[in-house]
Coordinates of N, CA and C in Angstrom, one line a residue:
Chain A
X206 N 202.5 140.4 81.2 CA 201.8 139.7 80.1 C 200.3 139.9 80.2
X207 N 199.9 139.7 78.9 CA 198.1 140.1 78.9 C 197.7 138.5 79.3
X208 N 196.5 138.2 80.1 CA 196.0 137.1 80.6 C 194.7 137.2 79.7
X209 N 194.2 136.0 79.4 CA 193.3 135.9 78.5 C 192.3 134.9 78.9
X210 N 191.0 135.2 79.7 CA 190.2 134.7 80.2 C 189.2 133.9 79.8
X211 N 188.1 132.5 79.4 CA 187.2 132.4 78.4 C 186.6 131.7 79.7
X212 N 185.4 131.9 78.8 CA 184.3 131.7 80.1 C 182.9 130.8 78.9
X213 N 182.2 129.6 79.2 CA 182.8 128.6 80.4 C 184.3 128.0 79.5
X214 N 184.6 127.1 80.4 CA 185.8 126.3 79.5 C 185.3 124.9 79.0
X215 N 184.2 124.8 79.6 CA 183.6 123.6 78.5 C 181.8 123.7 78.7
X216 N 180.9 123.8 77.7 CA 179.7 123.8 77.3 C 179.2 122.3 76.4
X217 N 178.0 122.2 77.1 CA 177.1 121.4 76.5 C 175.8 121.7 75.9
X218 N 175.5 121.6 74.7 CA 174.8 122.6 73.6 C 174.4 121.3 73.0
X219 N 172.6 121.5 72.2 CA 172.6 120.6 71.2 C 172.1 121.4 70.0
X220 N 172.4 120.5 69.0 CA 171.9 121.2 67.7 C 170.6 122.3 67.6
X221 N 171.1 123.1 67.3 CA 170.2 124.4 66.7 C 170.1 125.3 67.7
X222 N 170.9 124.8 68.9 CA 171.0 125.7 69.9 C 171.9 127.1 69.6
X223 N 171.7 128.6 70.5 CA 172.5 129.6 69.9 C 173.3 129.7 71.3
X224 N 174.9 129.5 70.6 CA 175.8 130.0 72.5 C 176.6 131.0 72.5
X225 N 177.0 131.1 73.5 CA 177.8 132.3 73.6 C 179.1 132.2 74.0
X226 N 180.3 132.3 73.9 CA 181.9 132.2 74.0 C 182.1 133.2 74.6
X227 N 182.8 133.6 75.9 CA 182.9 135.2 76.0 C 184.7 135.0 76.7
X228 N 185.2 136.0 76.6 CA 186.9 135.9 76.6 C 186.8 137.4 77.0
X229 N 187.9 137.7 78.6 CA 188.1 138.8 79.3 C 189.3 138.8 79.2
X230 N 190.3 140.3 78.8 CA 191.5 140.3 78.8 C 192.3 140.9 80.3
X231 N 193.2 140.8 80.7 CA 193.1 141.6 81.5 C 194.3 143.0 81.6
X232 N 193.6 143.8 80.5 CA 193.8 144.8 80.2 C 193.3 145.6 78.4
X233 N 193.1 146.5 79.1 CA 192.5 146.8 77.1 C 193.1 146.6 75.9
X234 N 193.1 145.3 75.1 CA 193.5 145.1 73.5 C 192.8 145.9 72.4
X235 N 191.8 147.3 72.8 CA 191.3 147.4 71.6 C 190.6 146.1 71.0
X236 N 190.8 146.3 69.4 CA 190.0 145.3 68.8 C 191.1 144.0 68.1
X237 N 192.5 144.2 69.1 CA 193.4 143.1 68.6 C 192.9 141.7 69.2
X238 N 191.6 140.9 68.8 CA 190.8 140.1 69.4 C 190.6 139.0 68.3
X239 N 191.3 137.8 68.1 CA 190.8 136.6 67.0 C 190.4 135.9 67.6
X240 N 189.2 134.7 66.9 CA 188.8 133.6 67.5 C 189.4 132.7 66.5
X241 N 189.4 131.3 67.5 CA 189.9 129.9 66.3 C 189.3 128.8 66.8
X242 N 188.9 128.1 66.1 CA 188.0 126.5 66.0 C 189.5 125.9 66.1
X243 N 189.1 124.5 66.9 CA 190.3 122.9 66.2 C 189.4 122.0 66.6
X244 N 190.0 121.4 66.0 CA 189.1 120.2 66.1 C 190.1 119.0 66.6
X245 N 189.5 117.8 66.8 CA 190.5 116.9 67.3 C 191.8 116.5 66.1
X246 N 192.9 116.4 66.7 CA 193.8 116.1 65.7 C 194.5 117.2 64.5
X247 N 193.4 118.8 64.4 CA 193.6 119.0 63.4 C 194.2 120.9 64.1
X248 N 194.4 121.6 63.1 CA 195.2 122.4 63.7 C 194.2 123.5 63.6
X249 N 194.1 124.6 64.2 CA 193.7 125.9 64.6 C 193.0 125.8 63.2
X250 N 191.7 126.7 63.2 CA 191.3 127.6 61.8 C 190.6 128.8 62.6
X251 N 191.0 130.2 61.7 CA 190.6 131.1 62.2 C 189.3 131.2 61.8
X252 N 188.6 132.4 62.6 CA 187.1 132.1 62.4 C 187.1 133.5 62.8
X253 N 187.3 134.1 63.4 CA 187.3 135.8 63.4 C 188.3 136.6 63.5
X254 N 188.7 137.6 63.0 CA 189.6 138.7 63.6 C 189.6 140.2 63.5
X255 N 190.7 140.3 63.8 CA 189.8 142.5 64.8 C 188.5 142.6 65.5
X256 N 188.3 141.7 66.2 CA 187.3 141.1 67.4 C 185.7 140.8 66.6
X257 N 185.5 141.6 65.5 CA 184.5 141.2 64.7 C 184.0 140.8 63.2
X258 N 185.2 140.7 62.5 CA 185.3 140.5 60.8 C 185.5 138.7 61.1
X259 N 184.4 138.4 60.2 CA 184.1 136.8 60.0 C 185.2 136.7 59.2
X260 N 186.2 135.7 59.1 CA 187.2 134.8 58.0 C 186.5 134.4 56.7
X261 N 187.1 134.5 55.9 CA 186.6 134.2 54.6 C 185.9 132.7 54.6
X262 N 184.8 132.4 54.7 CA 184.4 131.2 54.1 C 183.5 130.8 55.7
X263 N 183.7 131.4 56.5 CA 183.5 131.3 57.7 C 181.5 131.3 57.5
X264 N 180.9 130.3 58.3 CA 179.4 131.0 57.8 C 178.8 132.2 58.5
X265 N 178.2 132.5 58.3 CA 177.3 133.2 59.0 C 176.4 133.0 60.4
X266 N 176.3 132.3 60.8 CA 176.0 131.7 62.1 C 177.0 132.2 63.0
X267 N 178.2 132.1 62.9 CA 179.2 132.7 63.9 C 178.6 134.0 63.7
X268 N 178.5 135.1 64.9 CA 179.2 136.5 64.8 C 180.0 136.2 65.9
X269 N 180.8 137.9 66.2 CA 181.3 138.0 67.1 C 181.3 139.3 67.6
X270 N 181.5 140.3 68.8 CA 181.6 141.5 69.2 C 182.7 141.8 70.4
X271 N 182.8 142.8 70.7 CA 183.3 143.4 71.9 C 184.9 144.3 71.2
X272 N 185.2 145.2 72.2 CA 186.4 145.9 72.4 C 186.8 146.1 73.6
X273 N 188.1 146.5 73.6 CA 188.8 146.9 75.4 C 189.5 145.7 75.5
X274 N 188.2 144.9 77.0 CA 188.2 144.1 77.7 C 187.6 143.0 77.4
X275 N 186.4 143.3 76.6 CA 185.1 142.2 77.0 C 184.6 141.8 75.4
X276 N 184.8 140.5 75.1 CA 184.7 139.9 73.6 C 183.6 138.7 74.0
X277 N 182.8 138.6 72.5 CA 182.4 137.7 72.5 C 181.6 137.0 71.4
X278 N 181.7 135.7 71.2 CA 181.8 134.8 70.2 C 180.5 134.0 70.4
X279 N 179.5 134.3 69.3 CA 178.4 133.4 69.4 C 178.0 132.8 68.3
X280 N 177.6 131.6 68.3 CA 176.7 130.4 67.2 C 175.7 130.5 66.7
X281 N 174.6 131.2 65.9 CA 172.9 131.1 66.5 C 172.3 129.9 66.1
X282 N 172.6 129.1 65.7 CA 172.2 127.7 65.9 C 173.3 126.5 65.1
X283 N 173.4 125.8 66.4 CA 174.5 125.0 66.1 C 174.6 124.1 65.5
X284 N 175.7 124.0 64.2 CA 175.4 122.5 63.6 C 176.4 121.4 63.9
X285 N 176.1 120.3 63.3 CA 177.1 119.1 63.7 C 178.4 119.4 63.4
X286 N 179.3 120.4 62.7 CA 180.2 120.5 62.2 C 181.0 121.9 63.7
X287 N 180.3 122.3 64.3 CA 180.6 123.2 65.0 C 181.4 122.7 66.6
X288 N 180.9 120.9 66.8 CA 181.6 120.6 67.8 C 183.1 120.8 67.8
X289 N 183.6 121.4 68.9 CA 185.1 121.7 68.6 C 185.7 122.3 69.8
X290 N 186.7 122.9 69.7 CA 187.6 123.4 71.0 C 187.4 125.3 70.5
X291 N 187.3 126.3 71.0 CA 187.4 127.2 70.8 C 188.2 127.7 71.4
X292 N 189.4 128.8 71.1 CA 190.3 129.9 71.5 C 190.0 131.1 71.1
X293 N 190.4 132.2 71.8 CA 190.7 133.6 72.0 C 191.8 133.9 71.8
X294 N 192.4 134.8 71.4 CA 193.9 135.8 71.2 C 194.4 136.8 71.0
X295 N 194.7 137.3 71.9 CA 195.0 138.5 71.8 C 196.2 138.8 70.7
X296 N 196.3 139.8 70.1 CA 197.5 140.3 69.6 C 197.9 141.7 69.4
X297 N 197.6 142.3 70.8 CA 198.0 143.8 71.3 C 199.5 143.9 71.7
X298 N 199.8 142.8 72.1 CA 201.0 142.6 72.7 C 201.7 141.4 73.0
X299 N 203.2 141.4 72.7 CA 203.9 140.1 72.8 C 204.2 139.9 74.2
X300 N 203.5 138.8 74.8 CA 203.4 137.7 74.1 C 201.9 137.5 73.8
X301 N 201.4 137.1 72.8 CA 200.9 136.7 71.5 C 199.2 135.9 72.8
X302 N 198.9 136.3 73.7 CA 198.6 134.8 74.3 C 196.9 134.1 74.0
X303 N 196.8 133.3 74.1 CA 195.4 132.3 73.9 C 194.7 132.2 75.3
X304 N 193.2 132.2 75.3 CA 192.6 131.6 76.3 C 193.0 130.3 76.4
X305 N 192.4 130.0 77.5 CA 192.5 128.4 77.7 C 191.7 127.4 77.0
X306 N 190.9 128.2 76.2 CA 189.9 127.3 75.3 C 188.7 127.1 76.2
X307 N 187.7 126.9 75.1 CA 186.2 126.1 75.2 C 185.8 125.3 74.7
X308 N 185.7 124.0 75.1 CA 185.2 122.7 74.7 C 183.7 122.8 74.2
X309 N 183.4 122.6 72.6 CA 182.0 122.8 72.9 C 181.3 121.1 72.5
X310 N 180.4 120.5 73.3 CA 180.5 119.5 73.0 C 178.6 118.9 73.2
X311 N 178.3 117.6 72.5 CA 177.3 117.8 72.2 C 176.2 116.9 73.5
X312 N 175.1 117.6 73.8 CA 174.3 117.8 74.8 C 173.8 115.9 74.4
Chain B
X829 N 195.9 128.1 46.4 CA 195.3 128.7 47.3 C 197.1 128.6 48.3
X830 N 196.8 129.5 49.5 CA 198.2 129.3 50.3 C 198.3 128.0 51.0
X831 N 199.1 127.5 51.1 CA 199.5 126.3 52.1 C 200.8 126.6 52.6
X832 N 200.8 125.9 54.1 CA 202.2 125.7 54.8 C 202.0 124.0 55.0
X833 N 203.3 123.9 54.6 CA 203.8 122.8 54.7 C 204.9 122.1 55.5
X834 N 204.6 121.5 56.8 CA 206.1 121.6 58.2 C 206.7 120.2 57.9
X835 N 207.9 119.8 58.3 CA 208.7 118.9 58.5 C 207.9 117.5 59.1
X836 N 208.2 116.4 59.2 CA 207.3 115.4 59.6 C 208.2 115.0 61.6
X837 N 207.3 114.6 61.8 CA 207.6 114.3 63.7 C 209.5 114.0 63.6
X838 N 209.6 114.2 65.0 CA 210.5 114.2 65.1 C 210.6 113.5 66.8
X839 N 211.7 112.8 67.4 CA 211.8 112.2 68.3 C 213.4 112.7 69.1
X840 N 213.3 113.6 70.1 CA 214.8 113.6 70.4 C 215.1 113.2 72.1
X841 N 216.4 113.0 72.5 CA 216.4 113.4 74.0 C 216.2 114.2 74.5
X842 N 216.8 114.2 76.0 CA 216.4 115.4 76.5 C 217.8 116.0 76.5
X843 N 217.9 117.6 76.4 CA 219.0 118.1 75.9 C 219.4 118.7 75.0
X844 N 219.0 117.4 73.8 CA 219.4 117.7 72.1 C 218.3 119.0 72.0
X845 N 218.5 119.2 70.3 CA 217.8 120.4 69.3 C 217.1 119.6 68.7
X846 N 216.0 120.6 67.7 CA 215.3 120.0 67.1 C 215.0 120.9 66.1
X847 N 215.1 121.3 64.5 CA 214.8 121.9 63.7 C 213.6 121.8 62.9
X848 N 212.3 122.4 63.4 CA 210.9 122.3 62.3 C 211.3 123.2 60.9
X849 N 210.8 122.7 60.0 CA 210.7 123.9 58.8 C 209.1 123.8 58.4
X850 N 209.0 124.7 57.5 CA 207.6 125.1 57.4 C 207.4 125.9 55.8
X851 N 207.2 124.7 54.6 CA 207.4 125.9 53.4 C 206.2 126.3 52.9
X852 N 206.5 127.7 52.4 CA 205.1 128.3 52.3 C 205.0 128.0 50.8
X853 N 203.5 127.8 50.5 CA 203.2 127.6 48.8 C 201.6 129.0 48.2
X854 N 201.6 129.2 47.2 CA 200.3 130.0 46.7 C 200.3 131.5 47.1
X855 N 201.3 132.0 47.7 CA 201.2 133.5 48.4 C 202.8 134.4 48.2
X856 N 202.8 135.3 48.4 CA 204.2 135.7 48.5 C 204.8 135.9 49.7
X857 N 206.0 134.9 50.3 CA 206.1 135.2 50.8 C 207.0 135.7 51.5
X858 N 207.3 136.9 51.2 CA 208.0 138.1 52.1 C 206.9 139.1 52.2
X859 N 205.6 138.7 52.0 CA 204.6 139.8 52.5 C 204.2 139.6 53.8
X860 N 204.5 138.5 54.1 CA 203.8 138.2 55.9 C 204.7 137.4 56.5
X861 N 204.0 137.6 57.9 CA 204.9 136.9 59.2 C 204.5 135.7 58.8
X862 N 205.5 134.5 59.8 CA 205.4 133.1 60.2 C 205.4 133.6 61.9
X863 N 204.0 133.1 62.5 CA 203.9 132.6 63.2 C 203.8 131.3 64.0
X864 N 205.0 130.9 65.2 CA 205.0 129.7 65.5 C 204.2 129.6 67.0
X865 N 203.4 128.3 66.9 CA 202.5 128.0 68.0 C 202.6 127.1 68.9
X866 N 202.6 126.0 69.9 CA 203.1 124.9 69.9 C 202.0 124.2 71.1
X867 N 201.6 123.1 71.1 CA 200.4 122.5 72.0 C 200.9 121.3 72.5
X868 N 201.0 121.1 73.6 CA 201.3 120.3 74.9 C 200.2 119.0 74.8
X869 N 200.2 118.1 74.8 CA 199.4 116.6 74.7 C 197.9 117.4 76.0
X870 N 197.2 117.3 75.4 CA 196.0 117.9 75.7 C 195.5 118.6 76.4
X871 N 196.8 119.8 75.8 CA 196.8 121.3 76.9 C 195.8 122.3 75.5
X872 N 196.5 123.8 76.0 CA 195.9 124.9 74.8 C 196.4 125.3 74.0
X873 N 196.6 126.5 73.5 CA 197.9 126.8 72.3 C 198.5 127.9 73.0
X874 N 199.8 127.9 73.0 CA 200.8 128.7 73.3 C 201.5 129.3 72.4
X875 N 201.7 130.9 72.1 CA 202.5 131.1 71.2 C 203.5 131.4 71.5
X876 N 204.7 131.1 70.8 CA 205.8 130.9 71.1 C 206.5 132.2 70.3
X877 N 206.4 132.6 69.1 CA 206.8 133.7 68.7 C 206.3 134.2 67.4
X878 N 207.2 135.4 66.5 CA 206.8 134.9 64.9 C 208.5 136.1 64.5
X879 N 208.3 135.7 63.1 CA 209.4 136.3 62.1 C 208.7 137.1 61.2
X880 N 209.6 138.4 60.9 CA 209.2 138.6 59.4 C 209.6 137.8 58.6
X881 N 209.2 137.4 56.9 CA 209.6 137.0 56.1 C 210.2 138.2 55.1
X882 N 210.1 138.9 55.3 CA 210.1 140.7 54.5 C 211.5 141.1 54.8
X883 N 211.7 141.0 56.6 CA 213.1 141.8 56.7 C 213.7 140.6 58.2
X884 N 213.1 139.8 58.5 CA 214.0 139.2 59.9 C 213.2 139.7 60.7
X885 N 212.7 140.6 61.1 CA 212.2 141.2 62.3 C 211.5 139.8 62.9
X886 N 211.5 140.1 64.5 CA 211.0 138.8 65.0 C 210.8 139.0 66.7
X887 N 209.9 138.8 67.2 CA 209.5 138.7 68.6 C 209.4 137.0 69.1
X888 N 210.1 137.2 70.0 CA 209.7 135.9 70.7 C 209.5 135.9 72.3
X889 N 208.5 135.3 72.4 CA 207.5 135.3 74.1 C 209.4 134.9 75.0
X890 N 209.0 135.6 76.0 CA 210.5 135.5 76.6 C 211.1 134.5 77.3
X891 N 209.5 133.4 78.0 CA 210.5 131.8 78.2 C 210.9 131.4 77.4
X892 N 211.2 132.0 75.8 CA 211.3 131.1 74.8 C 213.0 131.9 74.4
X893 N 213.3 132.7 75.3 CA 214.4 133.4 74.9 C 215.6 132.6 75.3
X894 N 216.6 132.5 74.3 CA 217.8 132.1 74.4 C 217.8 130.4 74.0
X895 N 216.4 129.9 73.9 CA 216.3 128.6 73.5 C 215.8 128.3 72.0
X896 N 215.3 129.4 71.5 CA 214.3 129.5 70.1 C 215.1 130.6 69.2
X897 N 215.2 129.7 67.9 CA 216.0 131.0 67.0 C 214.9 130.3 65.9
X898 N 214.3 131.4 65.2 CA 213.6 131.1 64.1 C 214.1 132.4 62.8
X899 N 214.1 132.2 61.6 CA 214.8 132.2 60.6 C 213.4 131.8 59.3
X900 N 213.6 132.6 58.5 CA 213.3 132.0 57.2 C 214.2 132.4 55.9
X901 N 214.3 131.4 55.0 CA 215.0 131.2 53.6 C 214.4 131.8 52.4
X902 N 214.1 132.9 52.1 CA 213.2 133.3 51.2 C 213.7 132.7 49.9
X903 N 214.4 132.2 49.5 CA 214.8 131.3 48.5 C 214.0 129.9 48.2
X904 N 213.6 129.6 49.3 CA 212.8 128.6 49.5 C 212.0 128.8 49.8
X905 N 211.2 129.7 50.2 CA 209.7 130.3 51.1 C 209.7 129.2 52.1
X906 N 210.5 129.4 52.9 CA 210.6 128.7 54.3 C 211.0 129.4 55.3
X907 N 210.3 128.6 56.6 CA 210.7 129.3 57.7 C 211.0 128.2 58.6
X908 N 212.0 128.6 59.2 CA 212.3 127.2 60.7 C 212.2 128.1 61.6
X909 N 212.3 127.0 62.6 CA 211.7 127.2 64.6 C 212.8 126.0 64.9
X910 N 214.1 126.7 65.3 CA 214.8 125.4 66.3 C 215.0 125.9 67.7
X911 N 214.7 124.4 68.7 CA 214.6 124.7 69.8 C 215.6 124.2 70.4
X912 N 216.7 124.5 71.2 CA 217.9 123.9 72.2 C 217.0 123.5 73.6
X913 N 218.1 122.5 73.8 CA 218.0 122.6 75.3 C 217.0 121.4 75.8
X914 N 216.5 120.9 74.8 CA 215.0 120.0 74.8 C 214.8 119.3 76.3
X915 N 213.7 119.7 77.0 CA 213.1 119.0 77.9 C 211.8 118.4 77.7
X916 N 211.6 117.6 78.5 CA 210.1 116.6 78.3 C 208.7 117.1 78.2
X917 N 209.3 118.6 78.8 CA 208.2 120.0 78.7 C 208.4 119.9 77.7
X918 N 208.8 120.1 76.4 CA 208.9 120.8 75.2 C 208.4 120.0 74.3
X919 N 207.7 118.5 74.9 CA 207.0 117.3 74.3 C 205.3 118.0 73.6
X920 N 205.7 118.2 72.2 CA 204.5 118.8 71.9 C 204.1 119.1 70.5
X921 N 203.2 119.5 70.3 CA 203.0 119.5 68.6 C 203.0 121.1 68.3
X922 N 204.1 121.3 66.9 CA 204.6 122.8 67.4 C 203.5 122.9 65.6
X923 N 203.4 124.3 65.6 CA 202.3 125.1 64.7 C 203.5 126.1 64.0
X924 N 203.2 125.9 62.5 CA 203.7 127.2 61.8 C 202.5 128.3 61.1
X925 N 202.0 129.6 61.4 CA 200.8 130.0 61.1 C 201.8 131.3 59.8
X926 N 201.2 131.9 59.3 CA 201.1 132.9 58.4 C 200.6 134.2 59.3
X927 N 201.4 135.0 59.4 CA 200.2 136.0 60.1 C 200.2 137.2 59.5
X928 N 199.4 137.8 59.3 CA 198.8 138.7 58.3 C 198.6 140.1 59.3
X929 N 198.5 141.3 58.6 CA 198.4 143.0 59.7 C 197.7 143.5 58.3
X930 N 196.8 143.8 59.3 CA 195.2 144.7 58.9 C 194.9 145.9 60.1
X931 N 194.7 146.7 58.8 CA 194.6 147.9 59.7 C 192.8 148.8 59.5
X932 N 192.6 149.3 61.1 CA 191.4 149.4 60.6 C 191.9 151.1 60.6
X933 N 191.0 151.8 59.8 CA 191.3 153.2 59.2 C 190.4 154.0 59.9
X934 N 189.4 153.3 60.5 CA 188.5 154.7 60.3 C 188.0 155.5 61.8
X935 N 189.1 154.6 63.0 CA 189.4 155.2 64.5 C 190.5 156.5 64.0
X936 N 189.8 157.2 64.9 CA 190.5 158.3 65.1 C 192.2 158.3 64.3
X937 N 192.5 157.2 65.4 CA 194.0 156.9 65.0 C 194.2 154.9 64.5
X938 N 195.0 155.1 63.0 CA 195.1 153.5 63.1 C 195.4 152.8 64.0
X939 N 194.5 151.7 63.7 CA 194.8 150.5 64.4 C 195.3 149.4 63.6
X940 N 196.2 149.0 64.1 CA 196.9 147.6 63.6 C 197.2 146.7 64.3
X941 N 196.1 145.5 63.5 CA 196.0 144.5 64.5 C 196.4 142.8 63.4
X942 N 196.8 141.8 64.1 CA 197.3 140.9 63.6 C 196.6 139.9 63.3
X943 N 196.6 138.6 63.0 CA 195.8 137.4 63.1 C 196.5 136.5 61.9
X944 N 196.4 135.2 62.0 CA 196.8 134.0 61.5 C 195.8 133.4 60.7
X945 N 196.1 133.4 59.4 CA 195.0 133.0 58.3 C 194.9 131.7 58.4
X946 N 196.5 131.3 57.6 CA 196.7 129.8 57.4 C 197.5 128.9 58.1
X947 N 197.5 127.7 58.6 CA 198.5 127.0 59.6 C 199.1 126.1 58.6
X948 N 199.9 125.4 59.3 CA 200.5 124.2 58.6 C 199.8 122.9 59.5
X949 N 199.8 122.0 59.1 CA 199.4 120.8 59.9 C 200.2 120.1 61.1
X950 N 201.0 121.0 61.6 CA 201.6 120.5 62.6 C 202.9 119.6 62.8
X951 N 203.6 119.4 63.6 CA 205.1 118.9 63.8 C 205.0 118.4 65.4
X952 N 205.1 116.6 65.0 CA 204.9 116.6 66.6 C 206.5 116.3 66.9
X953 N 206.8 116.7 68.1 CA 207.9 116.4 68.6 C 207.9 116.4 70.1
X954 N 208.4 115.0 70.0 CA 208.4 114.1 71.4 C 210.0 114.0 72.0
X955 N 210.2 114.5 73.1 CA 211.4 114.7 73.4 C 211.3 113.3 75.3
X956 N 212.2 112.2 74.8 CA 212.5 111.3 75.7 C 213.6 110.6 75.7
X957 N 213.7 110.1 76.9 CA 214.7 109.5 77.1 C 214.9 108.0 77.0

């Protein structure tokens, strides 16, 4: 199974700050690479996928980059709506698997 | 716009089954997978498998083998996830997603890669004694 690594697993950021999510597979996915926000209570929302195509409605403040091995998900300045749990996922191969998440929470 | 729509909580012992359903609205659906997810009381997300809606086809992660049969009703634009065997592990809020295949064209050779647009709001199910 692919292991899916996210680095830190919890950050403290304050508004208008820009951060960085970064997620190591351990082995090459190509660009089978999504990111997802949740928030407390509420379920997954995608926010990127094929490691760099923003989701529809998604703003612009997110990008994202990387292929292979090495992904990564950044904010350039963070708003109040952005506190949340972040995941990674691979989908090169079943099983399907998620990082362990990144807590992003406010400074 | 698309929505999924899942079954409301559910409470079983340990042992019994438990049948989510998940109906799909605003999309067609025998065009895409149902992906199911499922999250442990303030763990990460796990995926557990998915179905086609198109033809049956279906993968499921392999602890989940022999205990998970998922199914959809295209009559209904529904998909269920039932799980045997219920243990106190299996205490958790399970996810029905949509998963969608986009291919990018312009590598050498296609790539086709997956991802989950839409979720449903979740199905908690609490398995006790």
């Amino acid at each position: 199974d692919i292991q899916m690594t996210q680095s830190p697993s919890s950050l403290s950021a304050s508004l208008g700050d820009r951060v960085t999510i970064t997620c190591r597979a351990s082995q090459s996915i190509s660009i089978s690479l999504n990111w997802y926000q949740q928030k407390p209570g509420k379920a997954p929302q995608l926010l990127v996928y094929a490691a760099s195509s923003l989701h529809s409605g998604v703003p612009s403040r997110f990008s994202a980059s990387g292929s292979g091995t090495d992904f990564a998900l950044t904010i350039s300045s963070l708003q109040p709506e952005d506190f949340a749990t972040y995941y990674c996922q691979q989908t090169d191969t079943a099983p399907c698997s998620f990082g362990q998440g990144t807590k992003l929470e406010i400074k | 716009q698309a929505q999924l729509v899942q079954s409301g909580a559910e409470v079983r012992k340990p042992g019994a089954s438990v049948r989510v359903s998940c109906t799909a609205s605003g999309y067609t659906f025998t065009t895409y997978g149902v992906t199911w997810v499922r999250q442990a009381p303030g763990q990460g997300l796990e995926w557990m498998g998915w179905i086609s809606a198109y033809n049956g086809d279906r993968e499921l992660a392999q602890k989940f083998q022999g205990r998970v049969t998922m199914t959809t009703d295209t009559s209904t634009n529904t998909a269920y996830m039932e799980l045997t065997g219920l243990r106190s592990d299996d205490t958790a809020v399970y996810y029905c997603a949509r998963r969608v295949m986009g291919v990018e064209a312009a590598a050498r050779q296609p790539i086709y890669y997956y991802y989950m647009d839409v979720w449903g709001e979740g199905t908690t199910v609490t398995v006790s004694s």
